[in-house]
PDB file of C-alpha atoms in Angstrom:
ATOM      1  CA  MET A   9     115.340  91.123 101.556  1.00 81.00           C
ATOM      2  CA  THR A  10     115.603  93.172 104.823  1.00 94.00           C
ATOM      3  CA  ILE A  11     117.127  91.418 107.731  1.00 97.00           C
ATOM      4  CA  THR A  12     117.085  92.558 111.278  1.00 98.00           C
ATOM      5  CA  CYS A  13     119.910  92.606 113.501  1.00 98.00           C
ATOM      6  CA  PHE A  14     119.168  91.774 117.116  1.00 98.00           C
ATOM      7  CA  ILE A  15     121.765  92.498 119.802  1.00 98.00           C
ATOM      8  CA  ARG A  16     121.590  91.071 123.354  1.00 98.00           C
ATOM      9  CA  TYR A  17     123.686  92.656 125.956  1.00 98.00           C
ATOM     10  CA  GLU A  18     124.895  91.543 129.433  1.00 98.00           C
ATOM     11  CA  ILE A  19     125.312  94.676 131.248  1.00 98.00           C
ATOM     12  CA  ASP A  20     126.813  95.751 134.595  1.00 98.00           C
ATOM     13  CA  PRO A  21     123.810  95.982 136.940  1.00 96.00           C
ATOM     14  CA  PHE A  22     125.088  99.266 138.110  1.00 96.00           C
ATOM     15  CA  GLY A  23     125.614 100.445 134.650  1.00 96.00           C
ATOM     16  CA  LYS A  24     121.933 100.921 133.464  1.00 96.00           C
ATOM     17  CA  ALA A  25     122.330 104.584 133.432  1.00 97.00           C
ATOM     18  CA  ALA A  26     125.448 104.392 131.203  1.00 98.00           C
ATOM     19  CA  PHE A  27     123.837 101.859 129.004  1.00 98.00           C
ATOM     20  CA  GLU A  28     120.810 104.167 128.511  1.00 98.00           C
ATOM     21  CA  GLU A  29     123.207 106.981 127.520  1.00 98.00           C
ATOM     22  CA  TYR A  30     125.036 104.814 125.058  1.00 98.00           C
ATOM     23  CA  ALA A  31     121.527 103.611 123.839  1.00 98.00           C
ATOM     24  CA  ARG A  32     120.597 107.511 123.160  1.00 97.00           C
ATOM     25  CA  ASN A  33     123.672 108.212 121.450  1.00 97.00           C
ATOM     26  CA  TRP A  34     123.160 105.390 118.990  1.00 97.00           C
ATOM     27  CA  GLY A  35     119.670 106.760 118.394  1.00 95.00           C
ATOM     28  CA  GLN A  36     121.241 109.478 116.580  1.00 93.00           C
ATOM     29  CA  ALA A  37     124.239 107.719 114.832  1.00 96.00           C
ATOM     30  CA  ILE A  38     122.691 104.570 113.632  1.00 97.00           C
ATOM     31  CA  PRO A  39     120.036 106.240 111.298  1.00 97.00           C
ATOM     32  CA  ARG A  40     122.528 108.551 110.049  1.00 96.00           C
ATOM     33  CA  CYS A  41     124.831 105.696 109.028  1.00 97.00           C
ATOM     34  CA  GLY A  42     122.195 103.968 107.139  1.00 96.00           C
ATOM     35  CA  ALA A  43     120.326 101.468 109.313  1.00 97.00           C
ATOM     36  CA  ASP A  44     116.605 101.556 110.416  1.00 97.00           C
ATOM     37  CA  LEU A  45     116.816 101.615 114.097  1.00 97.00           C
ATOM     38  CA  ILE A  46     114.069  99.878 115.842  1.00 97.00           C
ATOM     39  CA  GLY A  47     115.356 100.605 119.277  1.00 98.00           C
ATOM     40  CA  TYR A  48     117.454 100.086 122.167  1.00 98.00           C
ATOM     41  CA  PHE A  49     115.716  98.372 125.351  1.00 98.00           C
ATOM     42  CA  ALA A  50     117.272  98.542 128.736  1.00 97.00           C
ATOM     43  CA  PRO A  51     116.316  96.614 131.903  1.00 95.00           C
ATOM     44  CA  HIS A  52     113.074  97.665 133.474  1.00 93.00           C
ATOM     45  CA  GLU A  53     111.540  94.660 135.539  1.00 92.00           C
ATOM     46  CA  GLY A  54     113.137  91.109 135.961  1.00 90.00           C
ATOM     47  CA  SER A  55     116.748  90.914 134.939  1.00 92.00           C
ATOM     48  CA  ALA A  56     118.938  93.828 135.754  1.00 95.00           C
ATOM     49  CA  THR A  57     121.651  92.750 133.493  1.00 97.00           C
ATOM     50  CA  THR A  58     119.884  91.937 129.903  1.00 98.00           C
ATOM     51  CA  ALA A  59     119.509  94.702 127.472  1.00 98.00           C
ATOM     52  CA  TYR A  60     118.563  94.560 123.822  1.00 98.00           C
ATOM     53  CA  ALA A  61     118.751  96.429 120.499  1.00 98.00           C
ATOM     54  CA  ALA A  62     117.297  95.790 117.288  1.00 98.00           C
ATOM     55  CA  TYR A  63     117.609  97.548 113.716  1.00 98.00           C
ATOM     56  CA  ASN A  64     116.786  96.561 110.032  1.00 97.00           C
ATOM     57  CA  ILE A  65     119.224  96.597 107.233  1.00 97.00           C
ATOM     58  CA  ASP A  66     118.951  95.738 103.573  1.00 96.00           C
ATOM     59  CA  SER A  67     121.412  92.747 103.513  1.00 96.00           C
ATOM     60  CA  LEU A  68     124.614  91.424 105.110  1.00 95.00           C
ATOM     61  CA  ALA A  69     126.700  93.408 102.297  1.00 96.00           C
ATOM     62  CA  ALA A  70     124.834  96.630 103.372  1.00 97.00           C
ATOM     63  CA  TYR A  71     125.432  95.644 107.087  1.00 97.00           C
ATOM     64  CA  GLU A  72     129.284  95.631 106.412  1.00 97.00           C
ATOM     65  CA  ALA A  73     129.217  99.119 104.729  1.00 97.00           C
ATOM     66  CA  TYR A  74     126.985 100.454 107.424  1.00 97.00           C
ATOM     67  CA  ARG A  75     129.560  99.265 110.175  1.00 96.00           C
ATOM     68  CA  ALA A  76     132.401 100.847 108.261  1.00 97.00           C
ATOM     69  CA  ARG A  77     130.494 104.127 108.338  1.00 97.00           C
ATOM     70  CA  LEU A  78     129.493 103.907 111.934  1.00 96.00           C
ATOM     71  CA  ALA A  79     133.152 103.334 112.861  1.00 94.00           C
ATOM     72  CA  ALA A  80     134.351 106.362 111.000  1.00 97.00           C
ATOM     73  CA  ASP A  81     131.213 108.657 112.301  1.00 97.00           C
ATOM     74  CA  PRO A  82     132.402 110.986 114.942  1.00 97.00           C
ATOM     75  CA  ALA A  83     129.520 110.235 117.248  1.00 96.00           C
ATOM     76  CA  GLY A  84     130.010 106.558 116.438  1.00 96.00           C
ATOM     77  CA  LYS A  85     133.780 106.764 117.496  1.00 97.00           C
ATOM     78  CA  ALA A  86     132.767 108.532 120.664  1.00 97.00           C
ATOM     79  CA  ASN A  87     130.322 105.959 121.671  1.00 98.00           C
ATOM     80  CA  TYR A  88     132.603 103.130 121.141  1.00 97.00           C
ATOM     81  CA  GLU A  89     135.092 104.949 123.170  1.00 98.00           C
ATOM     82  CA  PHE A  90     132.639 105.573 126.011  1.00 98.00           C
ATOM     83  CA  ALA A  91     131.564 101.992 126.096  1.00 98.00           C
ATOM     84  CA  ARG A  92     135.175 100.865 126.258  1.00 98.00           C
ATOM     85  CA  ARG A  93     136.320 103.437 128.934  1.00 98.00           C
ATOM     86  CA  GLU A  94     133.088 102.844 131.248  1.00 98.00           C
ATOM     87  CA  LYS A  95     133.122  99.143 130.655  1.00 98.00           C
ATOM     88  CA  PHE A  96     129.337  98.643 131.542  1.00 98.00           C
ATOM     89  CA  ILE A  97     128.861  96.214 128.515  1.00 98.00           C
ATOM     90  CA  LEU A  98     130.044  92.853 129.795  1.00 98.00           C
ATOM     91  CA  LYS A  99     128.868  90.656 126.663  1.00 98.00           C
ATOM     92  CA  GLU A 100     127.254  91.400 123.490  1.00 98.00           C
ATOM     93  CA  ASP A 101     125.852  88.871 121.136  1.00 98.00           C
ATOM     94  CA  ARG A 102     124.524  89.646 117.500  1.00 97.00           C
ATOM     95  CA  THR A 103     122.200  87.751 115.281  1.00 97.00           C
ATOM     96  CA  PHE A 104     120.586  88.428 111.871  1.00 97.00           C
ATOM     97  CA  LEU A 105     116.976  87.419 111.499  1.00 97.00           C
ATOM     98  CA  LYS A 106     114.469  87.722 108.711  1.00 95.00           C
ATOM     99  CA  LEU A 107     110.637  88.261 109.292  1.00 92.00           C
ATOM    100  CA  ALA A 108     108.872  85.064 109.005  1.00 94.00           C
ATOM    101  CA  SER A 109     105.272  86.270 110.128  1.00 91.00           C
ATOM    102  CA  GLY A 110     104.699  89.089 107.576  1.00 86.00           C
ATOM    103  CA  PRO A 111     102.659  90.305 106.209  1.00 88.00           C
ATOM    104  CA  HIS A 112     100.692  91.328 109.337  1.00 88.00           C
ATOM    105  CA  ALA A 113      97.065  92.238 109.729  1.00 90.00           C
ATOM    106  CA  PRO A 114      96.167  95.632 110.652  1.00 90.00           C
ATOM    107  CA  ARG A 115      96.174  96.390 114.399  1.00 86.00           C
ATOM    108  CA  HIS A 116      92.912  96.726 115.986  1.00 84.00           C
ATOM    109  CA  ASP A 117      91.758  99.222 118.789  1.00 81.00           C
ATOM    110  CA  PRO A 118      91.019  96.888 121.735  1.00 79.00           C
ATOM    111  CA  GLN A 119      87.989  99.389 122.826  1.00 77.00           C
ATOM    112  CA  LYS A 120      86.407  98.958 119.326  1.00 73.00           C
ATOM    113  CA  LEU A 121      87.110  95.086 119.456  1.00 66.00           C
ATOM    114  CA  GLN A 122      85.277  94.982 122.759  1.00 64.00           C
ATOM    115  CA  SER A 123      82.388  96.860 121.446  1.00 60.00           C
ATOM    116  CA  PHE A 124      82.164  94.548 118.611  1.00 56.00           C
ATOM    117  CA  GLN A 125      82.195  91.390 120.582  1.00 55.00           C
ATOM    118  CA  THR A 126      79.505  92.764 123.022  1.00 55.00           C
ATOM    119  CA  GLU A 127      77.225  93.526 120.092  1.00 57.00           C
ATOM    120  CA  ILE A 128      77.473  89.980 118.468  1.00 57.00           C
ATOM    121  CA  MET A 129      77.640  87.991 121.755  1.00 57.00           C
ATOM    122  CA  PRO A 130      75.716  89.762 124.570  1.00 58.00           C
ATOM    123  CA  GLU A 131      77.121  88.954 128.000  1.00 60.00           C
ATOM    124  CA  GLY A 132      75.368  86.051 129.607  1.00 59.00           C
ATOM    125  CA  LYS A 133      74.146  84.627 126.285  1.00 59.00           C
ATOM    126  CA  VAL A 134      77.417  82.520 125.283  1.00 55.00           C
ATOM    127  CA  LYS A 135      77.535  78.915 126.292  1.00 54.00           C
ATOM    128  CA  LEU A 136      80.853  77.332 126.733  1.00 55.00           C
TER     129      LEU A 136
END
Protein backbone atom coordinates (compact mmCIF):
# COMPACT_ATOMS: atom_id res chain seq x y z
CA MET A 1 0.00 0.00 0.00
CA THR A 2 1.44 3.35 -1.03
CA ILE A 3 1.46 6.08 1.60
CA THR A 4 1.91 9.80 1.14
CA CYS A 5 4.18 11.86 3.34
CA PHE A 6 2.89 15.39 3.82
CA ILE A 7 5.25 17.94 5.33
CA ARG A 8 4.02 21.28 6.64
CA TYR A 9 6.74 23.87 7.03
CA GLU A 10 6.70 27.10 8.94
CA ILE A 11 9.29 29.26 7.22
CA ASP A 12 10.81 32.66 7.88
CA PRO A 13 8.70 35.12 5.85
CA PHE A 14 11.92 36.61 4.49
CA GLY A 15 13.24 33.13 3.64
CA LYS A 16 10.87 32.32 0.77
CA ALA A 17 13.63 32.47 -1.88
CA ALA A 18 15.84 30.19 0.22
CA PHE A 19 12.95 27.74 0.69
CA GLU A 20 12.35 27.71 -3.07
CA GLU A 21 16.03 26.87 -3.66
CA TYR A 22 15.78 24.13 -1.02
CA ALA A 23 12.68 22.76 -2.79
CA ARG A 24 14.39 22.71 -6.20
CA ASN A 25 17.33 20.84 -4.68
CA TRP A 26 14.99 18.18 -3.28
CA GLY A 27 13.35 17.95 -6.69
CA GLN A 28 16.51 16.20 -7.87
CA ALA A 29 17.59 14.25 -4.78
CA ILE A 30 14.25 12.81 -3.57
CA PRO A 31 13.36 10.87 -6.75
CA ARG A 32 16.96 9.65 -7.07
CA CYS A 33 16.75 8.23 -3.53
CA GLY A 34 13.53 6.31 -4.13
CA ALA A 35 10.44 8.41 -3.37
CA ASP A 36 7.82 9.63 -5.85
CA LEU A 37 7.92 13.39 -5.32
CA ILE A 38 4.57 15.13 -5.80
CA GLY A 39 6.11 18.52 -5.12
CA TYR A 40 7.15 21.33 -2.85
CA PHE A 41 4.80 24.28 -2.49
CA ALA A 42 5.97 27.74 -1.39
CA PRO A 43 3.76 30.58 -0.16
CA HIS A 44 2.07 32.53 -2.94
CA GLU A 45 -1.02 34.28 -1.52
CA GLY A 46 -2.28 34.38 2.02
CA SER A 47 0.21 33.13 4.57
CA ALA A 48 3.82 34.14 3.97
CA THR A 49 5.07 31.51 6.40
CA THR A 50 3.36 28.23 5.43
CA ALA A 51 4.84 25.85 2.85
CA TYR A 52 4.22 22.19 2.04
CA ALA A 53 5.82 19.16 0.46
CA ALA A 54 4.34 15.80 -0.49
CA TYR A 55 5.72 12.55 -1.82
CA ASN A 56 4.61 8.94 -2.15
CA ILE A 57 6.50 5.97 -0.75
CA ASP A 58 5.63 2.27 -0.70
CA SER A 59 5.57 1.77 3.09
CA LEU A 60 7.00 3.01 6.38
CA ALA A 61 9.81 0.45 6.02
CA ALA A 62 10.58 1.81 2.55
CA TYR A 63 10.50 5.32 4.05
CA GLU A 64 13.19 4.42 6.59
CA ALA A 65 15.46 3.04 3.86
CA TYR A 66 14.77 6.08 1.66
CA ARG A 67 15.67 8.49 4.50
CA ALA A 68 18.99 6.68 5.01
CA ARG A 69 19.77 6.96 1.27
CA LEU A 70 18.80 10.65 1.29
CA ALA A 71 21.05 11.38 4.28
CA ALA A 72 23.97 9.67 2.51
CA ASP A 73 23.33 11.33 -0.87
CA PRO A 74 25.79 14.20 -1.58
CA ALA A 75 23.01 16.55 -2.74
CA GLY A 76 20.86 15.51 0.23
CA LYS A 77 23.69 16.22 2.67
CA ALA A 78 24.32 19.60 1.04
CA ASN A 79 20.63 20.54 1.20
CA TYR A 80 20.31 19.58 4.87
CA GLU A 81 23.39 21.72 5.57
CA PHE A 82 21.97 24.61 3.52
CA ALA A 83 18.76 24.60 5.60
CA ARG A 84 20.70 24.35 8.87
CA ARG A 85 23.04 27.18 7.92
CA GLU A 86 20.40 29.57 6.52
CA LYS A 87 17.75 28.84 9.21
CA PHE A 88 14.76 29.63 6.96
CA ILE A 89 12.79 26.61 8.27
CA LEU A 90 11.33 27.45 11.66
CA LYS A 91 9.20 24.33 12.11
CA GLU A 92 8.54 21.11 10.21
CA ASP A 93 5.65 18.71 10.79
CA ARG A 94 5.43 15.38 8.96
CA THR A 95 2.43 13.08 8.67
CA PHE A 96 1.74 9.93 6.66
CA LEU A 97 -1.63 9.43 5.01
CA LYS A 98 -3.23 6.88 2.71
CA LEU A 99 -5.47 7.70 -0.23
CA ALA A 100 -9.09 7.17 0.78
CA SER A 101 -10.94 8.58 -2.24
CA GLY A 102 -9.56 6.41 -5.06
CA PRO A 103 -9.99 5.23 -7.63
CA HIS A 104 -10.93 8.57 -9.17
CA ALA A 105 -13.00 9.20 -12.27
CA PRO A 106 -11.12 10.60 -15.25
CA ARG A 107 -10.80 14.37 -15.34
CA HIS A 108 -13.14 16.11 -17.77
CA ASP A 109 -12.30 19.09 -19.96
CA PRO A 110 -14.42 22.01 -18.65
CA GLN A 111 -15.00 23.28 -22.23
CA LYS A 112 -16.42 19.95 -23.33
CA LEU A 113 -18.52 19.71 -20.16
CA GLN A 114 -19.97 23.20 -20.78
CA SER A 115 -20.84 22.25 -24.37
CA PHE A 116 -22.46 19.02 -23.16
CA GLN A 117 -24.57 20.84 -20.57
CA THR A 118 -25.69 23.47 -23.09
CA GLU A 119 -26.84 20.83 -25.59
CA ILE A 120 -28.85 18.91 -22.98
CA MET A 121 -30.24 21.89 -21.07
CA PRO A 122 -30.48 24.95 -23.37
CA GLU A 123 -30.13 28.21 -21.50
CA GLY A 124 -33.45 29.60 -20.30
CA LYS A 125 -35.23 26.22 -20.42
CA VAL A 126 -34.16 25.03 -16.97
CA LYS A 127 -36.59 25.56 -14.08
CA LEU A 128 -35.19 25.67 -10.60
